[in-house]
Short mmCIF file of C-alpha atoms in Angstrom, two decimals:
data_model
loop_
_atom_site.label_atom_id
_atom_site.label_comp_id
_atom_site.label_asym_id
_atom_site.label_seq_id
_atom_site.Cartn_x
_atom_site.Cartn_y
_atom_site.Cartn_z
CA UNK A 1 -0.01 -0.12 0.05
CA UNK A 2 1.55 3.23 -1.25
CA UNK A 3 0.00 6.97 -0.04
CA UNK A 4 0.50 9.32 -2.86
CA UNK A 5 -0.96 12.44 -1.42
CA UNK A 6 -2.19 13.50 2.29
CA UNK A 7 -4.35 16.36 2.99
CA UNK A 8 -6.26 18.00 5.77
CA UNK A 9 -9.18 19.74 6.65
CA UNK A 10 -11.63 20.65 9.22
CA UNK A 11 -9.97 17.87 11.29
CA UNK A 12 -10.29 15.14 8.71
CA UNK A 13 -6.84 14.02 6.79
CA UNK A 14 -7.32 12.34 3.79
CA UNK A 15 -4.91 9.86 2.10
CA UNK A 16 -4.97 8.84 -1.76
CA UNK A 17 -3.40 5.53 -2.01
CA UNK A 18 -2.54 2.68 -4.28
CA UNK A 19 -2.91 -0.91 -2.69
CA UNK A 20 -1.29 -3.32 -4.78
CA UNK A 21 -2.83 -6.58 -5.61
CA UNK A 22 -2.23 -9.77 -7.23
CA UNK A 23 -3.87 -8.92 -10.34
CA UNK A 24 -3.36 -5.43 -10.41
CA UNK A 25 -3.21 -1.93 -8.51
CA UNK A 26 -6.23 -0.49 -6.66
CA UNK A 27 -6.56 3.52 -6.04
CA UNK A 28 -7.96 4.71 -3.44
CA UNK A 29 -9.07 7.42 -0.38
CA UNK A 30 -8.65 6.83 3.57
CA UNK A 31 -10.17 9.27 5.67
CA UNK A 32 -9.77 9.36 9.15
CA UNK A 33 -9.72 11.83 12.18
CA UNK A 34 -6.54 14.48 12.18
CA UNK A 35 -3.21 13.60 14.59
CA UNK A 36 -4.93 10.54 16.39
CA UNK A 37 -3.62 7.11 16.52
CA UNK A 38 -5.29 3.69 17.56
CA UNK A 39 -7.36 0.91 16.73
CA UNK A 40 -10.95 2.37 15.56
CA UNK A 41 -14.04 1.08 13.30
CA UNK A 42 -13.62 0.99 9.74
CA UNK A 43 -16.14 1.96 7.13
CA UNK A 44 -15.81 0.70 3.48
CA UNK A 45 -17.96 2.58 1.10
CA UNK A 46 -18.89 1.57 -2.35
CA UNK A 47 -20.14 4.32 -4.92
CA UNK A 48 -22.59 4.03 -7.47
CA UNK A 49 -22.49 2.91 -11.14
CA UNK A 50 -20.50 5.71 -13.09
CA UNK A 51 -19.23 7.25 -10.06
CA UNK A 52 -16.03 7.02 -8.34
CA UNK A 53 -14.31 6.76 -4.78
CA UNK A 54 -14.39 10.41 -4.27
CA UNK A 55 -18.25 11.36 -5.52
CA UNK A 56 -19.71 13.85 -3.57
CA UNK A 57 -22.07 11.70 -1.80
CA UNK A 58 -19.12 9.43 -0.77
CA UNK A 59 -16.87 12.26 0.81
CA UNK A 60 -19.99 14.13 2.07
CA UNK A 61 -20.94 10.76 4.05
CA UNK A 62 -17.02 10.05 4.80
CA UNK A 63 -16.31 13.15 6.56
CA UNK A 64 -18.87 13.31 8.80
CA UNK A 65 -18.18 9.43 9.94
CA UNK A 66 -14.61 10.77 10.59
CA UNK A 67 -15.89 13.98 12.57
CA UNK A 68 -19.03 12.44 14.20
CA UNK A 69 -17.68 9.19 15.07
CA UNK A 70 -14.28 9.17 14.88
CA UNK A 71 -14.61 6.11 12.65
CA UNK A 72 -12.06 5.53 9.65
CA UNK A 73 -13.46 5.41 5.93
CA UNK A 74 -11.88 3.84 3.01
CA UNK A 75 -13.60 4.13 -0.67
CA UNK A 76 -11.80 2.72 -3.80
CA UNK A 77 -12.68 2.96 -7.16
CA UNK A 78 -14.63 0.01 -8.41
CA UNK A 79 -13.23 -2.09 -11.76
CA UNK A 80 -13.64 -0.37 -14.76
CA UNK A 81 -14.76 2.90 -12.46
CA UNK A 82 -12.52 6.27 -11.96
CA UNK A 83 -9.43 5.93 -12.46
CA UNK A 84 -9.15 2.44 -13.34
CA UNK A 85 -8.76 1.10 -16.80
CA UNK A 86 -11.49 -0.71 -18.80
CA UNK A 87 -10.81 -4.32 -20.32
CA UNK A 88 -11.82 -5.42 -23.62
CA UNK A 89 -14.69 -7.13 -22.06
CA UNK A 90 -15.89 -4.28 -20.12
CA UNK A 91 -16.10 -2.12 -23.57
CA UNK A 92 -18.16 -4.77 -24.87
CA UNK A 93 -20.54 -4.88 -22.18
CA UNK A 94 -21.17 -1.09 -21.97
CA UNK A 95 -21.11 -0.93 -25.78
CA UNK A 96 -24.22 -3.46 -25.83
CA UNK A 97 -25.77 -1.94 -23.03
CA UNK A 98 -25.49 1.53 -24.92
CA UNK A 99 -26.52 -0.10 -27.87
CA UNK A 100 -30.19 -1.81 -26.43
CA UNK A 101 -31.09 1.01 -24.69
CA UNK A 102 -30.64 3.26 -27.52
CA UNK A 103 -32.41 0.93 -29.83
CA UNK A 104 -35.26 0.46 -26.94
CA UNK A 105 -33.98 -3.24 -26.09
CA UNK A 106 -33.90 -4.67 -23.16
CA UNK A 107 -30.30 -3.56 -21.03
CA UNK A 108 -31.43 -5.26 -17.90
CA UNK A 109 -29.66 -8.79 -18.75
CA UNK A 110 -26.22 -6.90 -20.10
CA UNK A 111 -26.33 -4.51 -16.95
CA UNK A 112 -26.88 -7.67 -14.67
CA UNK A 113 -23.51 -9.78 -16.28
CA UNK A 114 -21.78 -6.55 -16.47
CA UNK A 115 -22.30 -6.42 -12.56
CA UNK A 116 -21.31 -10.22 -12.29
CA UNK A 117 -17.88 -9.33 -14.16
CA UNK A 118 -17.49 -6.42 -11.66
CA UNK A 119 -18.34 -8.43 -8.13
CA UNK A 120 -15.87 -11.08 -9.29
CA UNK A 121 -13.14 -8.61 -9.41
CA UNK A 122 -14.15 -6.43 -6.66
CA UNK A 123 -14.81 -9.10 -3.54
CA UNK A 124 -10.69 -9.74 -3.35
CA UNK A 125 -9.98 -6.34 -4.04
CA UNK A 126 -12.14 -4.97 -0.71
CA UNK A 127 -10.54 -8.23 0.94
CA UNK A 128 -7.04 -7.08 0.03
CA UNK A 129 -7.62 -3.25 0.64
CA UNK A 130 -9.25 -4.02 4.36
CA UNK A 131 -5.89 -5.98 4.71
CA UNK A 132 -3.62 -3.32 3.79
CA UNK A 133 -5.50 -0.45 5.72
CA UNK A 134 -5.79 -2.54 9.09
CA UNK A 135 -2.21 -2.79 9.36
CA UNK A 136 -1.75 1.26 9.50
CA UNK A 137 -1.16 2.30 13.04
CA UNK A 138 -4.31 4.99 12.84
CA UNK A 139 -6.62 2.78 11.80
CA UNK A 140 -5.89 -1.10 13.08
CA UNK A 141 -7.78 -3.85 13.01
CA UNK A 142 -11.53 -2.98 14.66
CA UNK A 143 -14.58 -3.86 13.57
CA UNK A 144 -15.73 -3.29 10.00
CA UNK A 145 -18.71 -1.69 8.44
CA UNK A 146 -19.72 -1.67 4.91
CA UNK A 147 -22.10 0.99 3.06
CA UNK A 148 -23.19 1.07 -0.52
CA UNK A 149 -25.89 1.83 -2.46
CA UNK A 150 -26.89 0.94 -6.17
CA UNK A 151 -23.78 -0.86 -7.63
CA UNK A 152 -22.09 -0.26 -4.20
CA UNK A 153 -24.90 -2.29 -3.07
CA UNK A 154 -24.59 -4.76 -5.55
CA UNK A 155 -21.00 -5.19 -5.36
CA UNK A 156 -20.89 -5.46 -1.52
CA UNK A 157 -23.18 -8.34 -0.97
CA UNK A 158 -20.91 -10.91 -2.31
CA UNK A 159 -18.63 -9.11 -0.72
CA UNK A 160 -20.17 -9.19 2.85
CA UNK A 161 -21.13 -12.60 2.29
CA UNK A 162 -17.78 -13.61 1.85
CA UNK A 163 -16.02 -11.88 4.48
CA UNK A 164 -16.14 -12.80 8.47
CA UNK A 165 -14.66 -9.14 9.26
CA UNK A 166 -17.65 -7.25 8.07
CA UNK A 167 -20.08 -7.12 10.68
CA UNK A 168 -22.38 -4.70 9.71
CA UNK A 169 -23.73 -3.12 7.01
CA UNK A 170 -26.08 -0.16 5.23
CA UNK A 171 -27.17 -1.53 1.89
CA UNK A 172 -30.08 -0.27 -1.00
CA UNK A 173 -31.17 1.34 -4.18
CA UNK A 174 -30.73 -2.24 -5.64
CA UNK A 175 -32.73 -5.66 -6.19
CA UNK A 176 -32.20 -9.18 -6.03
CA UNK A 177 -31.10 -10.08 -9.70
CA UNK A 178 -27.75 -10.27 -9.63
CA UNK A 179 -26.63 -12.13 -5.89
CA UNK A 180 -29.30 -14.03 -4.27
CA UNK A 181 -27.58 -16.52 -3.18
CA UNK A 182 -24.70 -14.33 -1.55
CA UNK A 183 -27.79 -11.82 -0.32
CA UNK A 184 -29.11 -15.11 1.31
CA UNK A 185 -25.81 -15.81 3.24
CA UNK A 186 -25.65 -12.75 4.96
CA UNK A 187 -26.38 -12.66 8.71
CA UNK A 188 -25.14 -9.51 9.87
CA UNK A 189 -27.30 -6.49 11.40
CA UNK A 190 -27.97 -4.38 7.98
CA UNK A 191 -30.09 -1.37 7.27
CA UNK A 192 -31.53 -1.37 3.57
CA UNK A 193 -32.66 1.91 1.74
CA UNK A 194 -35.47 1.78 -0.38
CA UNK A 195 -36.64 4.69 -2.97
CA UNK A 196 -40.21 3.88 -2.84
CA UNK A 197 -40.23 5.77 -6.32
CA UNK A 198 -36.96 4.55 -7.87
CA UNK A 199 -36.84 4.82 -11.77
CA UNK A 200 -34.16 2.25 -12.05
CA UNK A 201 -34.97 -0.48 -9.11
CA UNK A 202 -38.45 -1.90 -9.14
CA UNK A 203 -39.95 -1.74 -5.85
CA UNK A 204 -40.61 -5.79 -5.76
CA UNK A 205 -36.95 -6.21 -6.70
CA UNK A 206 -36.02 -4.29 -3.87
CA UNK A 207 -38.34 -5.95 -1.36
CA UNK A 208 -37.44 -9.08 -2.78
CA UNK A 209 -33.72 -8.79 -1.84
CA UNK A 210 -34.60 -7.02 1.69
CA UNK A 211 -36.38 -10.67 2.23
CA UNK A 212 -33.86 -12.85 1.40
CA UNK A 213 -30.80 -11.58 3.62
CA UNK A 214 -30.62 -14.45 6.55
CA UNK A 215 -30.25 -11.29 8.93
CA UNK A 216 -31.95 -11.35 12.30
CA UNK A 217 -31.67 -7.65 12.49
CA UNK A 218 -32.47 -6.08 9.51
CA UNK A 219 -34.34 -2.58 8.95
CA UNK A 220 -35.93 -1.59 5.51
CA UNK A 221 -36.25 2.30 5.36
CA UNK A 222 -38.31 3.36 2.26
CA UNK A 223 -38.88 7.00 1.48
CA UNK A 224 -40.76 8.89 -1.36
CA UNK A 225 -38.67 9.94 -4.26
CA UNK A 226 -36.44 8.89 -7.09
CA UNK A 227 -33.09 6.90 -7.36
CA UNK A 228 -30.85 9.68 -6.76
CA UNK A 229 -33.07 11.58 -3.78
CA UNK A 230 -32.39 9.62 -0.32
CA UNK A 231 -33.05 12.10 2.33
CA UNK A 232 -30.03 13.39 4.47
CA UNK A 233 -32.22 12.42 7.51
CA UNK A 234 -30.84 8.82 6.53
CA UNK A 235 -27.43 9.42 6.99
CA UNK A 236 -28.03 10.47 10.50
CA UNK A 237 -29.57 6.73 10.81
CA UNK A 238 -26.82 5.15 9.28
CA UNK A 239 -23.92 6.54 11.55
CA UNK A 240 -26.33 5.53 14.67
CA UNK A 241 -26.94 2.11 13.23
CA UNK A 242 -22.73 1.90 12.77
CA UNK A 243 -22.18 3.25 15.87
CA UNK A 244 -24.27 1.33 17.62
CA UNK A 245 -23.27 -2.35 16.23
CA UNK A 246 -19.52 -1.25 15.59
CA UNK A 247 -18.31 1.04 18.55
CA UNK B 1 -60.64 18.45 33.55
CA UNK B 2 -59.95 17.26 36.71
CA UNK B 3 -56.83 15.27 38.29
CA UNK B 4 -57.68 12.34 40.51
CA UNK B 5 -53.99 11.16 41.29
CA UNK B 6 -50.18 12.77 40.99
CA UNK B 7 -47.08 10.62 41.68
CA UNK B 8 -43.53 10.91 40.89
CA UNK B 9 -41.13 8.84 39.95
CA UNK B 10 -36.94 8.95 38.52
CA UNK B 11 -37.87 12.49 37.51
CA UNK B 12 -41.33 11.71 36.00
CA UNK B 13 -44.53 13.33 37.25
CA UNK B 14 -47.53 10.80 36.17
CA UNK B 15 -51.12 12.19 36.60
CA UNK B 16 -54.19 10.62 36.08
CA UNK B 17 -57.12 12.69 34.91
CA UNK B 18 -60.37 12.94 34.24
CA UNK B 19 -61.41 14.89 30.80
CA UNK B 20 -65.42 15.61 30.66
CA UNK B 21 -66.64 15.93 27.12
CA UNK B 22 -70.16 16.86 25.45
CA UNK B 23 -70.85 13.09 25.39
CA UNK B 24 -69.03 11.83 28.59
CA UNK B 25 -65.67 11.70 30.49
CA UNK B 26 -62.46 10.19 29.02
CA UNK B 27 -60.05 8.85 31.54
CA UNK B 28 -56.44 9.66 30.65
CA UNK B 29 -53.18 9.72 31.91
CA UNK B 30 -50.37 12.75 31.45
CA UNK B 31 -46.45 12.42 31.97
CA UNK B 32 -44.59 15.42 32.48
CA UNK B 33 -40.73 16.41 33.82
CA UNK B 34 -40.58 16.76 37.65
CA UNK B 35 -41.30 20.40 38.73
CA UNK B 36 -41.05 22.21 35.42
CA UNK B 37 -43.42 24.94 34.38
CA UNK B 38 -43.38 26.32 30.54
CA UNK B 39 -44.71 25.30 27.21
CA UNK B 40 -43.14 21.83 25.67
CA UNK B 41 -44.11 19.26 22.87
CA UNK B 42 -46.97 17.20 23.63
CA UNK B 43 -46.97 13.54 22.41
CA UNK B 44 -50.23 11.75 22.14
CA UNK B 45 -49.86 7.95 22.32
CA UNK B 46 -52.54 5.97 21.09
CA UNK B 47 -53.02 2.02 22.51
CA UNK B 48 -53.16 -1.11 20.48
CA UNK B 49 -56.92 -3.00 20.54
CA UNK B 50 -57.61 -4.97 23.76
CA UNK B 51 -54.80 -2.20 25.66
CA UNK B 52 -55.38 0.51 27.63
CA UNK B 53 -53.72 4.06 28.33
CA UNK B 54 -51.31 2.37 30.77
CA UNK B 55 -50.37 -0.35 28.46
CA UNK B 56 -46.49 -1.17 29.45
CA UNK B 57 -45.65 -0.42 25.76
CA UNK B 58 -47.07 3.12 26.17
CA UNK B 59 -45.64 3.76 29.94
CA UNK B 60 -41.88 2.66 28.78
CA UNK B 61 -42.29 4.98 25.63
CA UNK B 62 -43.85 7.78 27.40
CA UNK B 63 -41.33 7.84 30.37
CA UNK B 64 -38.32 7.89 27.94
CA UNK B 65 -40.50 10.73 25.88
CA UNK B 66 -40.23 12.38 28.84
CA UNK B 67 -36.58 11.77 30.58
CA UNK B 68 -34.80 12.02 27.18
CA UNK B 69 -36.78 14.39 25.50
CA UNK B 70 -38.21 16.72 28.17
CA UNK B 71 -41.68 16.44 26.38
CA UNK B 72 -45.37 16.26 27.87
CA UNK B 73 -47.04 12.86 27.21
CA UNK B 74 -50.72 11.83 27.02
CA UNK B 75 -52.71 8.64 26.72
CA UNK B 76 -56.33 8.24 26.98
CA UNK B 77 -58.39 4.78 26.69
CA UNK B 78 -59.62 4.55 23.56
CA UNK B 79 -63.70 4.24 23.45
CA UNK B 80 -64.96 0.70 24.96
CA UNK B 81 -60.85 0.10 26.29
CA UNK B 82 -59.89 0.13 29.71
CA UNK B 83 -61.79 1.84 32.02
CA UNK B 84 -64.16 2.93 29.76
CA UNK B 85 -68.04 1.15 29.66
CA UNK B 86 -69.17 -0.87 26.28
CA UNK B 87 -72.03 0.34 24.67
CA UNK B 88 -74.67 -2.19 23.35
CA UNK B 89 -73.38 -1.71 20.27
CA UNK B 90 -69.74 -2.21 20.95
CA UNK B 91 -70.89 -4.98 22.76
CA UNK B 92 -72.80 -6.39 19.44
CA UNK B 93 -69.92 -6.15 17.35
CA UNK B 94 -67.48 -7.62 19.55
CA UNK B 95 -69.54 -10.75 19.86
CA UNK B 96 -70.21 -10.68 16.30
CA UNK B 97 -66.59 -10.94 16.27
CA UNK B 98 -65.97 -13.76 18.65
CA UNK B 99 -68.60 -15.67 16.88
CA UNK B 100 -67.48 -15.43 13.38
CA UNK B 101 -63.40 -16.19 14.90
CA UNK B 102 -64.91 -19.51 16.74
CA UNK B 103 -66.98 -20.36 13.70
CA UNK B 104 -64.11 -19.88 11.38
CA UNK B 105 -65.96 -16.97 9.74
CA UNK B 106 -64.42 -13.59 8.28
CA UNK B 107 -64.06 -11.46 11.29
CA UNK B 108 -62.29 -8.56 9.27
CA UNK B 109 -65.35 -6.72 8.28
CA UNK B 110 -66.77 -6.53 11.92
CA UNK B 111 -63.44 -5.42 12.81
CA UNK B 112 -63.45 -2.80 10.41
CA UNK B 113 -67.04 -2.10 11.37
CA UNK B 114 -66.36 -2.00 14.81
CA UNK B 115 -63.08 0.35 14.64
CA UNK B 116 -64.84 3.06 12.03
CA UNK B 117 -67.31 3.33 15.15
CA UNK B 118 -64.67 4.00 17.62
CA UNK B 119 -62.83 6.50 15.17
CA UNK B 120 -66.28 8.49 14.90
CA UNK B 121 -66.11 8.96 18.99
CA UNK B 122 -62.14 9.32 19.37
CA UNK B 123 -61.50 12.27 16.87
CA UNK B 124 -63.57 14.48 19.07
CA UNK B 125 -62.23 12.84 22.03
CA UNK B 126 -58.52 13.74 21.35
CA UNK B 127 -59.54 17.26 20.33
CA UNK B 128 -61.02 17.90 23.54
CA UNK B 129 -57.86 16.30 25.42
CA UNK B 130 -55.37 18.35 23.57
CA UNK B 131 -57.62 21.40 24.41
CA UNK B 132 -57.61 20.77 28.04
CA UNK B 133 -53.86 19.39 28.14
CA UNK B 134 -52.50 22.74 26.51
CA UNK B 135 -54.15 24.96 28.98
CA UNK B 136 -51.82 23.48 31.70
CA UNK B 137 -48.63 25.86 32.76
CA UNK B 138 -46.67 22.64 32.49
CA UNK B 139 -47.51 21.98 29.10
CA UNK B 140 -48.83 25.14 27.04
CA UNK B 141 -49.52 25.49 23.63
CA UNK B 142 -46.65 23.67 21.85
CA UNK B 143 -46.52 21.49 18.32
CA UNK B 144 -48.14 18.15 18.91
CA UNK B 145 -47.15 14.47 17.81
CA UNK B 146 -49.27 11.67 17.67
CA UNK B 147 -47.78 8.22 18.24
CA UNK B 148 -49.74 4.87 17.20
CA UNK B 149 -49.88 1.24 16.44
CA UNK B 150 -52.64 -1.23 15.69
CA UNK B 151 -55.74 0.67 16.78
CA UNK B 152 -53.78 3.43 17.88
CA UNK B 153 -53.13 3.94 13.91
CA UNK B 154 -56.44 3.30 12.61
CA UNK B 155 -58.07 6.13 14.95
CA UNK B 156 -54.63 8.42 14.65
CA UNK B 157 -54.96 8.60 11.16
CA UNK B 158 -58.98 10.33 10.88
CA UNK B 159 -57.68 12.20 13.64
CA UNK B 160 -54.58 13.47 12.54
CA UNK B 161 -56.22 14.05 9.46
CA UNK B 162 -58.75 16.47 11.22
CA UNK B 163 -56.60 18.08 13.54
CA UNK B 164 -54.19 20.76 12.55
CA UNK B 165 -51.85 20.75 15.69
CA UNK B 166 -50.80 17.63 14.94
CA UNK B 167 -47.55 18.54 13.35
CA UNK B 168 -45.78 14.76 13.32
CA UNK B 169 -46.74 11.26 13.73
CA UNK B 170 -45.47 7.98 14.35
CA UNK B 171 -48.03 5.33 12.81
CA UNK B 172 -47.96 1.74 11.89
CA UNK B 173 -49.14 -2.13 12.18
CA UNK B 174 -52.16 -0.98 10.35
CA UNK B 175 -53.28 -1.41 6.72
CA UNK B 176 -55.48 0.72 4.63
CA UNK B 177 -58.56 -0.87 5.28
CA UNK B 178 -60.84 1.49 6.96
CA UNK B 179 -59.61 4.92 6.31
CA UNK B 180 -57.96 5.50 3.27
CA UNK B 181 -59.57 8.95 2.47
CA UNK B 182 -58.04 10.35 5.66
CA UNK B 183 -54.83 8.97 4.89
CA UNK B 184 -54.85 10.83 1.61
CA UNK B 185 -55.20 13.96 3.42
CA UNK B 186 -52.62 13.72 5.89
CA UNK B 187 -49.44 15.92 4.62
CA UNK B 188 -47.34 15.94 8.07
CA UNK B 189 -44.05 14.43 8.24
CA UNK B 190 -44.67 10.43 9.81
CA UNK B 191 -42.54 7.72 10.24
CA UNK B 192 -44.57 4.56 9.79
CA UNK B 193 -43.72 0.93 11.45
CA UNK B 194 -44.10 -2.30 9.47
CA UNK B 195 -43.71 -5.93 10.54
CA UNK B 196 -42.38 -7.67 7.62
CA UNK B 197 -44.11 -11.26 9.25
CA UNK B 198 -47.03 -9.53 10.62
CA UNK B 199 -49.43 -12.33 11.39
CA UNK B 200 -52.37 -9.72 11.83
CA UNK B 201 -51.74 -7.29 9.12
CA UNK B 202 -51.22 -8.18 5.57
CA UNK B 203 -47.90 -6.94 4.47
CA UNK B 204 -49.69 -5.79 1.14
CA UNK B 205 -51.92 -3.72 2.97
CA UNK B 206 -49.59 -1.92 4.88
CA UNK B 207 -47.36 -0.65 1.82
CA UNK B 208 -50.66 0.47 0.49
CA UNK B 209 -51.51 2.67 3.52
CA UNK B 210 -47.92 3.56 3.46
CA UNK B 211 -48.67 4.67 0.01
CA UNK B 212 -51.48 6.60 0.77
CA UNK B 213 -50.45 9.19 2.74
CA UNK B 214 -49.70 12.32 1.00
CA UNK B 215 -46.88 13.51 3.18
CA UNK B 216 -44.05 14.87 1.33
CA UNK B 217 -41.76 13.14 3.87
CA UNK B 218 -42.76 9.80 5.19
CA UNK B 219 -40.49 6.95 5.92
CA UNK B 220 -41.55 3.45 6.32
CA UNK B 221 -39.45 1.41 8.73
CA UNK B 222 -39.60 -2.67 8.08
CA UNK B 223 -38.67 -4.93 10.67
CA UNK B 224 -38.51 -8.71 10.93
CA UNK B 225 -41.10 -10.42 12.99
CA UNK B 226 -44.66 -10.28 14.14
CA UNK B 227 -47.23 -7.63 15.38
CA UNK B 228 -46.09 -7.71 18.94
CA UNK B 229 -42.15 -7.61 17.84
CA UNK B 230 -41.38 -4.15 16.83
CA UNK B 231 -37.71 -3.96 17.99
CA UNK B 232 -36.68 -1.15 20.62
CA UNK B 233 -34.11 0.69 18.42
CA UNK B 234 -37.31 2.08 16.96
CA UNK B 235 -38.12 4.03 19.86
CA UNK B 236 -34.95 5.37 19.39
CA UNK B 237 -36.08 6.29 16.15
CA UNK B 238 -39.29 7.86 17.09
CA UNK B 239 -37.94 10.10 19.77
CA UNK B 240 -35.21 11.60 17.26
CA UNK B 241 -38.11 11.72 14.56
CA UNK B 242 -40.05 13.83 17.10
CA UNK B 243 -37.21 15.88 18.33
CA UNK B 244 -36.76 17.10 14.97
CA UNK B 245 -40.04 17.74 13.90
CA UNK B 246 -41.26 19.13 17.45
CA UNK B 247 -38.24 20.79 19.18
#
């Protein structure tokens, strides 16, 4: 793990890093409280489709998690997103999706195939990032939480199912299409967000995914509005949820 | 309004009262912080079917609302519940419900008729209670919230629709059968609780009632478990919700 920059503002240290990994390098960012060592809970944040590790919604949530809860927060570019290269296979699937959308075809199966491909890459990547980040003095090997909406949920489900270090997760804005088997293996406490008028995720698919999780403690929070309109009070709720389960 | 007893424990004053009303007397209870005057938010709590104003779930929620938030809390016996007499019409409907349940008939239409009868009584009763309680020095005319599950939701919906002094409400464990017209008139912020495996309220009926509310801010919280198994962390959430909207 190699840090490429470090800045600080309003009590939050932001470090850009590159985490070397068997199959390549993962660009990421780590937010921690200024000038404090010692073990603390680590929240992993998975960005949405077409976004990246420093998308405004990620940065805002990460900074509040650090300032209000003293957590460390890490985000990485998902495969084929942000600063990461696309493979020929990525390009083929993205091209096919655009083509189907343009011609009124059904892009959903291609999107599902694309997401399955990305999840196969991102699960071991997230595990490598946890390995590396938890070796740092100012993070340590504390409990891990995962936060991810939309693509971040899609890639989070198989990761959480595979990774016993994740103790709690906030997921949402996604349906049950891609990873129902992984969802059925998740037993950690969950907060699951649904946008009641989501133009991209059918309501029934969201409810089906919530149904599938095996967690004894899981809460569905549904709010009116479209895919990108999650109300800010849900961030307050997420922070309290992580504090309850990770502190 | 006449107080019949006053006790205090752990910083909470509990006053039993009888509120005179055009059509009779309503037995109620008021919880407030010990020894403080001045206007404060007032939460009205509507108990469930077969319960009463001092059911354990009501008392526990009321005391925490007073201690943690400084609210005043009032609960009354719903018509035909607790210390209140039943009319011949109440007895007829209750007998018919029991008869149908015993013989495997459909009790739901009789229950709906019973609830409609009770709601017609309880709406003006709650209004009279707010009138009386808000005249007290240690309550005053502050913002009003309503909390009610199951029957407390059933009777709360037409009350909230009719009463502009209610600024926010926590409702739940009820479907859309009885008062869809009233539900469609509600525009205040709502938190709406659903038990995902409710043996008494069909999931689809709960979701339909949530859909019907006209509130711009409404959040559905769904948790696994049966009708009586709402997790205690939802009380934390309710208190934060009322604090956000009434303080």
